[in-house]
Coordinates of C-alpha atoms in Angstrom, one line a residue:
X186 CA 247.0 50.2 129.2
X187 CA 243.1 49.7 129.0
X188 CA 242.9 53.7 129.5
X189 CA 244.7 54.0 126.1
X190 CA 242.4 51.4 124.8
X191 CA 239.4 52.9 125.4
X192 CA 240.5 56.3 124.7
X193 CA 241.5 55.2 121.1
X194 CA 238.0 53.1 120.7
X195 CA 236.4 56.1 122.3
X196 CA 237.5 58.4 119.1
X197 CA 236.5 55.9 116.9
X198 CA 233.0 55.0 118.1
X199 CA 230.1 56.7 119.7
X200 CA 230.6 54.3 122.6
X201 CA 233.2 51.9 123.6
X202 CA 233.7 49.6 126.9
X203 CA 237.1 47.4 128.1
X204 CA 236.2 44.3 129.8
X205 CA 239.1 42.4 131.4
X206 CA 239.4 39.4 133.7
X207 CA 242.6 37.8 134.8
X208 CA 241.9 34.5 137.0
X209 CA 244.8 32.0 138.9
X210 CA 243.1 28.6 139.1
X211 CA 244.8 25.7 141.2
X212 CA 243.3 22.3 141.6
X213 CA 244.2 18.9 143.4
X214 CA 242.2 15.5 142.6
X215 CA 242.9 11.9 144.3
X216 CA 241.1 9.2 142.6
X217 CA 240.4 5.8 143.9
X218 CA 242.4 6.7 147.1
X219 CA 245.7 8.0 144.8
X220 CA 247.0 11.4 143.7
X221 CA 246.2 11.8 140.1
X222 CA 245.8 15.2 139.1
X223 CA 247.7 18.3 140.6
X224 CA 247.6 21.2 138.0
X225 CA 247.5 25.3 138.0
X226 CA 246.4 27.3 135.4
X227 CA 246.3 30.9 134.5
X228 CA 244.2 32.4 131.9
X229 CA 243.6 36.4 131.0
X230 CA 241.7 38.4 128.3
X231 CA 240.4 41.8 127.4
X232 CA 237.2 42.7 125.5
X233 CA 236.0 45.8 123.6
X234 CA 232.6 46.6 123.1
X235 CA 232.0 49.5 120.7
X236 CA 228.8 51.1 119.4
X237 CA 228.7 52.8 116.0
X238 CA 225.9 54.0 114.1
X239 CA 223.7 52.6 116.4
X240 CA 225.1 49.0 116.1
X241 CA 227.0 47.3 118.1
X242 CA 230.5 45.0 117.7
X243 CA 232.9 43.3 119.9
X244 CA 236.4 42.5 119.8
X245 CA 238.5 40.7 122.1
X246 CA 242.2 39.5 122.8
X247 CA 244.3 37.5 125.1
X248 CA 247.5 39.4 124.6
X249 CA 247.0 43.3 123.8
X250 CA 249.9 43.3 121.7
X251 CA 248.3 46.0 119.2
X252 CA 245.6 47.9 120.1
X253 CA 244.3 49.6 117.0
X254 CA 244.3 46.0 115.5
X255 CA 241.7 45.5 118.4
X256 CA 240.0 48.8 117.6
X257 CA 239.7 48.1 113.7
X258 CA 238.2 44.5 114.8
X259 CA 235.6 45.8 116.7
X260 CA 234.7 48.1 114.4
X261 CA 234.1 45.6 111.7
X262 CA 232.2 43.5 113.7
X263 CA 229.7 46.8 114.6
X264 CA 229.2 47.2 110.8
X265 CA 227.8 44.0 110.7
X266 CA 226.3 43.6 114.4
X267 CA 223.0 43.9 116.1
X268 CA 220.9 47.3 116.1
X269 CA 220.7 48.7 120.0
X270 CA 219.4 51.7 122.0
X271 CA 221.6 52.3 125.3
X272 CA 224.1 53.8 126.8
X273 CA 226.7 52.4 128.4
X274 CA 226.3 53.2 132.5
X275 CA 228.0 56.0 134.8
X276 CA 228.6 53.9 137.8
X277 CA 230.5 55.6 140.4
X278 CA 231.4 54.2 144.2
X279 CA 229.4 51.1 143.9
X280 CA 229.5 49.3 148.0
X281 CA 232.7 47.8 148.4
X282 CA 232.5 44.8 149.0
X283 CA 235.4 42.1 150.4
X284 CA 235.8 39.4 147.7
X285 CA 239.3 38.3 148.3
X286 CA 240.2 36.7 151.0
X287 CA 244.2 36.8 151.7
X288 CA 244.6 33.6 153.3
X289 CA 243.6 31.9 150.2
X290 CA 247.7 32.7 149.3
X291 CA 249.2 31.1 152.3
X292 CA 247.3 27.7 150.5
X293 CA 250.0 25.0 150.1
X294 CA 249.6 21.8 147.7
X295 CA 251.9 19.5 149.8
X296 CA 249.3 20.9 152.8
X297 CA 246.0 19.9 151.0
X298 CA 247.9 16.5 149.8
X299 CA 247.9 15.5 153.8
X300 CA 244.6 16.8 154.2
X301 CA 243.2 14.2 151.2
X302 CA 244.9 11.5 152.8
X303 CA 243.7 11.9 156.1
X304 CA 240.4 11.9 154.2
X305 CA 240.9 8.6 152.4
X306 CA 241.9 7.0 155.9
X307 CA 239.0 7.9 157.6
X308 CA 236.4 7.2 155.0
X309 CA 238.7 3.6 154.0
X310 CA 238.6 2.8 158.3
X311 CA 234.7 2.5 157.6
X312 CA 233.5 1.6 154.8
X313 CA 235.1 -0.3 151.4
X314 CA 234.5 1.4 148.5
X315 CA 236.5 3.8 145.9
X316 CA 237.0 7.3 147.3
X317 CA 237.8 10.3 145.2
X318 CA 238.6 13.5 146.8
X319 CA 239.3 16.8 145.6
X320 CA 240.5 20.6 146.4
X321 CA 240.4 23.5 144.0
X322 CA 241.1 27.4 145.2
X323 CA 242.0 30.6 143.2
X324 CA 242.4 34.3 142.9
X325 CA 241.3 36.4 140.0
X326 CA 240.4 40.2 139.2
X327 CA 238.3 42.0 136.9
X328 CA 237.4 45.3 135.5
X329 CA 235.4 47.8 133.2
X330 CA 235.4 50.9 131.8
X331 CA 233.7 52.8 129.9
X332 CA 233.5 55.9 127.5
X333 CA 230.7 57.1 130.0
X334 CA 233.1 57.6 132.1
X335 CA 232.7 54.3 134.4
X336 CA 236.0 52.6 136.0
X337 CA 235.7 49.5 138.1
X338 CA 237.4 46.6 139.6
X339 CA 237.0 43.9 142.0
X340 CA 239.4 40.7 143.2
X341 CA 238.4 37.6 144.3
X342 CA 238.9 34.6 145.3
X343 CA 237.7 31.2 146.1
X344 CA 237.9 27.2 147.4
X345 CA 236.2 24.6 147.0
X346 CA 237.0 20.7 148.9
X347 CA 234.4 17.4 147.4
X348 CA 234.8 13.8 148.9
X349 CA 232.9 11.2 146.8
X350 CA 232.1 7.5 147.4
X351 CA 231.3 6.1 143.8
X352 CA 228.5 3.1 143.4
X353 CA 230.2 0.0 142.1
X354 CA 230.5 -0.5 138.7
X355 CA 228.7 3.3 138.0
X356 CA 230.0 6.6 137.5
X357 CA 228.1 7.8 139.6
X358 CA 227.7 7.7 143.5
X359 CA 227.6 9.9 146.4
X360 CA 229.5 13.1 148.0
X361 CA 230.1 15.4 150.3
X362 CA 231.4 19.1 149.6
X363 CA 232.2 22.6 150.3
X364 CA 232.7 25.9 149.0
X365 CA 233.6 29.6 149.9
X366 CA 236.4 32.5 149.3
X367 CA 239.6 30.2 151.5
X368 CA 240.4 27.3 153.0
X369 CA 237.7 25.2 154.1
X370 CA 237.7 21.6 155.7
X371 CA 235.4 18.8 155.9
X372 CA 234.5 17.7 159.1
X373 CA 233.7 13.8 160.5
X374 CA 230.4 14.7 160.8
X375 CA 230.6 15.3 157.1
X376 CA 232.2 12.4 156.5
X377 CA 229.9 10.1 158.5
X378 CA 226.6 11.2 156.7
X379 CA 228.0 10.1 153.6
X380 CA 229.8 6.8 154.8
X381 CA 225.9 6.1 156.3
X382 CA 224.0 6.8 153.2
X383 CA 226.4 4.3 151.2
X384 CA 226.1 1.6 153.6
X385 CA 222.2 2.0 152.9
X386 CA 223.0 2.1 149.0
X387 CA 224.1 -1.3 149.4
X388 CA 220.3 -2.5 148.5
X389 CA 219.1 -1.4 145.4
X390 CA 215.2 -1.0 145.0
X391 CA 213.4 -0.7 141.8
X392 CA 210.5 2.0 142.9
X393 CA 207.2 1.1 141.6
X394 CA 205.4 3.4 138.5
X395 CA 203.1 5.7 140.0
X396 CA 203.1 9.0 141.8
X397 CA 204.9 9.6 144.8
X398 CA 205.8 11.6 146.9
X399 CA 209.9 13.3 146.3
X400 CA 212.4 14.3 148.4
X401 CA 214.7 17.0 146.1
X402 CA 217.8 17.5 147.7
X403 CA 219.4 21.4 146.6
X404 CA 221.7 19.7 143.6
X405 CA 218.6 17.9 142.2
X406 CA 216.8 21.3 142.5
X407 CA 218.5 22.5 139.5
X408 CA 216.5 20.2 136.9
X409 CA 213.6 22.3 138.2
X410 CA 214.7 25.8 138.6
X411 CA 216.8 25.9 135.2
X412 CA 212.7 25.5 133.7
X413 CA 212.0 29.2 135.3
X414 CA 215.4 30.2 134.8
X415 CA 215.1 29.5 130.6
X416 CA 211.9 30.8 130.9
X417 CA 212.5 34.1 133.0
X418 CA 214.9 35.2 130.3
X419 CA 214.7 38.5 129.0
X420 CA 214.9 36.9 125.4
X421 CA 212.4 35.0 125.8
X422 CA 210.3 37.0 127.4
X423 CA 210.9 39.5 124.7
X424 CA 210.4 37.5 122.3
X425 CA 207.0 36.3 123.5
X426 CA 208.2 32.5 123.5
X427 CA 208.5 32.3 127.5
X428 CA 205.2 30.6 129.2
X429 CA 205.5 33.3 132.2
X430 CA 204.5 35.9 129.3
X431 CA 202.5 38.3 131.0
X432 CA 202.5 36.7 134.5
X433 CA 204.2 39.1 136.1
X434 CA 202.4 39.5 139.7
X435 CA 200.3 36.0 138.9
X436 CA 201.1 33.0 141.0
X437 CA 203.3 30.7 139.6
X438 CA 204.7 28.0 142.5
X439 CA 203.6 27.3 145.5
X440 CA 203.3 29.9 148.4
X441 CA 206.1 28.0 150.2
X442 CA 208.6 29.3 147.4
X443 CA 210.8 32.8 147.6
X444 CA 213.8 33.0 145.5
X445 CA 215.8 35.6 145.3
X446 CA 219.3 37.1 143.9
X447 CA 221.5 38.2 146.8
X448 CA 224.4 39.8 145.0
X449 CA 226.0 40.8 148.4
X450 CA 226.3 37.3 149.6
X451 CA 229.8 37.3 150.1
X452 CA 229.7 33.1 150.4
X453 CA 228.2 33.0 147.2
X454 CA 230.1 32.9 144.2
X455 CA 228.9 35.4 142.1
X456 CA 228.8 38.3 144.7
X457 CA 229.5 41.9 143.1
X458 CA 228.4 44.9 143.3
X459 CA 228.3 45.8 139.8
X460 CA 227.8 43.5 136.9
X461 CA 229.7 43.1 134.2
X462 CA 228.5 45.8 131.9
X463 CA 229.2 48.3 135.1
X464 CA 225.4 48.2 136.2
X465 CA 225.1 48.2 139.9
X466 CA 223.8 45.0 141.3
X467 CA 221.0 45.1 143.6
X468 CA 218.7 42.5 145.7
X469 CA 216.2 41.3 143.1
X470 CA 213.4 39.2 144.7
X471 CA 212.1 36.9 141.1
X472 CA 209.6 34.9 143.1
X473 CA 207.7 35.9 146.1
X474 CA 205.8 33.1 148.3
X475 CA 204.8 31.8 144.8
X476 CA 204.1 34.9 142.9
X477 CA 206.3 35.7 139.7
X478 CA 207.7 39.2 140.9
X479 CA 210.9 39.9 138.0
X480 CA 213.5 38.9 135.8
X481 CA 216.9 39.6 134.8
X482 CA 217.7 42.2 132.5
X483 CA 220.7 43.4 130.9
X484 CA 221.2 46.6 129.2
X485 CA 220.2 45.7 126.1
X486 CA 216.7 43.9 126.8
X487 CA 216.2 46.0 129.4
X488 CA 215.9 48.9 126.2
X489 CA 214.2 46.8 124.3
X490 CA 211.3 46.6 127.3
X491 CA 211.4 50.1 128.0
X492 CA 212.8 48.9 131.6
X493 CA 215.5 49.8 134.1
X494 CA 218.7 47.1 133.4
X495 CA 218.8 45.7 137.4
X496 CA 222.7 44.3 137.2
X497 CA 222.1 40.6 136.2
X498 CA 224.4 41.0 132.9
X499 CA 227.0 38.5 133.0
X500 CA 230.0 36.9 130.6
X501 CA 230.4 33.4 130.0
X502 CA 234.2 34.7 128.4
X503 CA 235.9 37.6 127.0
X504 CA 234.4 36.2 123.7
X505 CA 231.1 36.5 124.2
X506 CA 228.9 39.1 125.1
X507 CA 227.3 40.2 128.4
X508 CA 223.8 38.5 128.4
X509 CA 221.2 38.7 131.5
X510 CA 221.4 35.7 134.1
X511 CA 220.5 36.1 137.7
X512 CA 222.9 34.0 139.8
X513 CA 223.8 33.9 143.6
X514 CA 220.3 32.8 144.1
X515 CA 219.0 31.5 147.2
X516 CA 215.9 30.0 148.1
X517 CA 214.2 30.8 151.1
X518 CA 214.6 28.1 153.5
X519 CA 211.3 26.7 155.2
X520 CA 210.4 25.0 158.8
X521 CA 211.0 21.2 158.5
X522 CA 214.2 19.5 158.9
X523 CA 215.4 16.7 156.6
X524 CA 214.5 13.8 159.4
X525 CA 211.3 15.6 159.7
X526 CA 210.5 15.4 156.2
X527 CA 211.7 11.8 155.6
X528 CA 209.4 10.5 158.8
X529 CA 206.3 11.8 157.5
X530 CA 207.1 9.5 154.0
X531 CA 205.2 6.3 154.1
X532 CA 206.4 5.5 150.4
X533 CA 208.4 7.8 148.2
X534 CA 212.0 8.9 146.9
X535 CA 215.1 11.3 148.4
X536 CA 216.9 12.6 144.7
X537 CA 220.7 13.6 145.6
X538 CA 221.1 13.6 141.7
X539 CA 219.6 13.2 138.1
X540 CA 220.6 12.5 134.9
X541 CA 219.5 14.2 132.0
X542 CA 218.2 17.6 133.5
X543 CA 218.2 19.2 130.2
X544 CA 215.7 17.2 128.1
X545 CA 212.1 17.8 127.6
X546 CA 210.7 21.2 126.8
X547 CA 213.0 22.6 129.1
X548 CA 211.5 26.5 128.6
X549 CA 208.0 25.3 128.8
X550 CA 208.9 23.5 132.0
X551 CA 208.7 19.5 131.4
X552 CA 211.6 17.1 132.8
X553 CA 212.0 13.7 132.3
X554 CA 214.9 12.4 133.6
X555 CA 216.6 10.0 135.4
X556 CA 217.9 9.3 139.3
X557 CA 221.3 8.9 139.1
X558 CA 221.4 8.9 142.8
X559 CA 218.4 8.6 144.7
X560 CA 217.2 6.1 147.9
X561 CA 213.9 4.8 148.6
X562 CA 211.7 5.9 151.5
X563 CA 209.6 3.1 153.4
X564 CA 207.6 4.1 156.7
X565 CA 209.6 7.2 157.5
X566 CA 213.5 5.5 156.8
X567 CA 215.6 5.7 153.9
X568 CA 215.7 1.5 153.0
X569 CA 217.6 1.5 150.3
X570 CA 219.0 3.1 146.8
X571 CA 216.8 3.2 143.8
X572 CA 217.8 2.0 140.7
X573 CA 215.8 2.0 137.2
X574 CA 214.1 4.9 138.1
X575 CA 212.8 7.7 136.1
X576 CA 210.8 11.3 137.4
X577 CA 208.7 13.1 135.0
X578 CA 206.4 16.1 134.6
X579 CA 206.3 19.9 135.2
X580 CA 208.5 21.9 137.0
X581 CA 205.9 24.5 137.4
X582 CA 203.3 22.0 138.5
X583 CA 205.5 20.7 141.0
X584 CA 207.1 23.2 142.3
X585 CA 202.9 23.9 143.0
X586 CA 202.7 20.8 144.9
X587 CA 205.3 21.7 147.7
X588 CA 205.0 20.3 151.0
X589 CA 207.2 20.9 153.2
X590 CA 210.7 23.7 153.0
X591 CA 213.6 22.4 154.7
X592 CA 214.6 24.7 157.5
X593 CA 218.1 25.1 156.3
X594 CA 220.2 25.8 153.0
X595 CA 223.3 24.7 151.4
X596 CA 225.6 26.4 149.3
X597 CA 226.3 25.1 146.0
X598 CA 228.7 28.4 145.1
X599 CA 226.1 29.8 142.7
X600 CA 222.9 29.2 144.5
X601 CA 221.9 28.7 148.4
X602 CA 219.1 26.2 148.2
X603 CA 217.0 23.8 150.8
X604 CA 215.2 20.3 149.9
X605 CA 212.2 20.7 149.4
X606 CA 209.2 17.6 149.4
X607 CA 206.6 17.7 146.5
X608 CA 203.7 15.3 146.1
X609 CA 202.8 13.6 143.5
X610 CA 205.5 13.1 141.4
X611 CA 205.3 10.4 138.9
X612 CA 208.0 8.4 139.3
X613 CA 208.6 5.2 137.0
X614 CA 210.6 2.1 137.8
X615 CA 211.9 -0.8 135.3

């Protein structure tokens, strides 16, 4: 079916591309201690790229019920579309690379409902408080060829298990979670962190307004590295809008930092081999001990810069088009454990999570937000949860001010990140 498509879009255009995706998506949610959710859902779609005349259009479908309907749409939309100056890629025997896990099949609901419940009993034998829990786990494939004469497919498949104890009276609180390709399970010790950190929740500090020193956890890490990940855009950069404008091979963070894409992380979510305009993937190291080393390109910016495209082009949806991103990142973990770093705190903050992370001049770097979930640190112990409290400044100024790397990373699905402690962060309290 997609060989007759692109054949017929192949006669029709200079170029042409099918993109198709098919993903089986199951998910289980208990709230306050009760089943309240158990749904499945399937969704599919197929998208044509062409390029005519040197400009390029896209069409796309959820049911091919008439493919030179498609053909004429994407046509249209060519007359009409941006100018480029690529070719599509010839990728042939790309690593294999073992995405799919077949266990994930044997995955029952009535099985993960007794797992929740033996949750909720051993979180509500501890502690009061409302408990949510939840599971979600699904298979999916997708593919791409090309009138180069690329053709490539991958399956996959994933799980994911969260337990959260939420702050009275807030939305927000505190949890616990997991993620890989099957069946994963969330052990006591799990379990008893978090039941420990919301006894200590129970007192609520207002920090004081000045700088201290912070504690980011990996999830709070985000409100940091989405700055260098807006500003490491090929657009951008393009453009001439990005602050890391020619920095390439100029210190940007502190020596502590390495970040790097690791397509072949097979626990990370995003592992492939090829991206999905058919580009092999390959290690990509963005940051090295502080120095800004690359970016992302797809194959469009990355003929625009007169560079090589290096795999990063992704797709939100079959409606949209590829554009460059580089995820399964992971940060390279340091030498200091999380009770090492807490210890050496006389007065500061641990962030789980913030509010607001996209605020400020996000591509220039600047956050202000707030800690939706974050404890104070008194004399080397965690005293309490912080309330009222607001962090602010420069992502690039401190990520500069790094102290210590914690000697481990967690994985969030997309990214593989540590805690890391910064100094002088100004912190503000109510």
């Amino acid at each position: 079916m997609m060989e007759k498509l692109l054949k017929l879009a192949s006669l029709a255009a200079d170029q042409a591309e099918v993109y198709y995706q098919e993903e089986t998506v199951d998910s289980l949610a208990f709230s306050d201690g009760k089943l309240d959710n158990c749904d499945s859902a399937l969704s599919s779609g197929i998208a044509l790229r062409v390029i005519k005349n040197g400009k390029m259009g896209l069409a796309h479908t959820r049911n091919l019920l008439n493919r030179e309907a498609l053909v004429k749409q994407a046509l249209l939309s060519a007359e009409n579309g941006v100018e480029v100056d690529f070719l599509f890629p010839h990728t042939q025997d790309p690593p294999r690379l073992e995405l799919y896990r077949p266990s994930i099949e044997t995955i029952s609901k009535e099985n993960l409902i007794e797992k929740g419940n033996r949750i909720i009993d051993y979180v509500r034998a501890r502690i009061e408080g409302q408990i949510n829990v939840s599971f979600g786990y699904g298979t999916g494939s997708s593919g791409i060829l090309n009138s180069a004469g690329t053709e490539l497919s991958a399956r996959f498949s994933g799980f994911s298990t969260q337990a959260m104890l939420v702050f009275p009276g807030t939305g927000s609180g505190l949890f616990t979670f997991k993620t890989g390709r099957d069946l994963l399970e969330l052990q006591e010790a799990d379990l008893d962190e978090l039941i420990e950190l919301f006894r200590l929740s129970q007192n609520e500090i207002v920090p004081p307004t000045k700088k201290l020193p912070v504690i980011f956890t990996p999830i709070s890490l985000f409100a940091l590295l989405s700055r260098f990940s807006a500003a490491s855009s090929p657009v951008n950069i393009y453009n001439r809008v990005s602050p890391l404008c020619g920095k390439l091979g100029e210190q940007i963070v502190s020596e502590k930092l390495s970040l790097n894409r690791e397509p072949f992380d097979l626990e990370l979510g995003s592992a492939a081999s090829f991206d999905d305009e058919g580009t092999p993937t390959r290690r990509l190291t963005l940051i090295d001990r502080g120095v800004f080393s690359a970016f992302p390109t797809d194959l469009n910016y990355a003929a625009k810069m007169n560079l090589e495209p290096n795999g990063c082009a992704v797709r939100q949806s079959v409606e949209s088009l590829p554009m460059a991103h580089a995820g399964n990142l992971a940060l390279a973990p340091g030498d200091a454990s999380m009770a090492e770093m807490i210890s050496g705190i006389k007065e500061g903050i641990l962030v789980q999570f913030l509010m607001g992370a996209h605020s400020g001049n996000v591509l220039y770097g600047d956050y202000s937000v707030g800690v939706s979930t974050g404890f104070m640190v008194e004399n080397g112990r965690i005293t309490g949860r912080v309330k009222d409290c607001l962090l602010s400044g420069n992502a690039y100024e401190t990520l500069s001010n790094v102290e210590a790397v914690e000697n481990k990373a967690l994985n969030l699905g997309s990214h593989k990140l540590p805690s890391l402690l910064c100094k002088d962060v100004s912190v503000a309290g109510k």
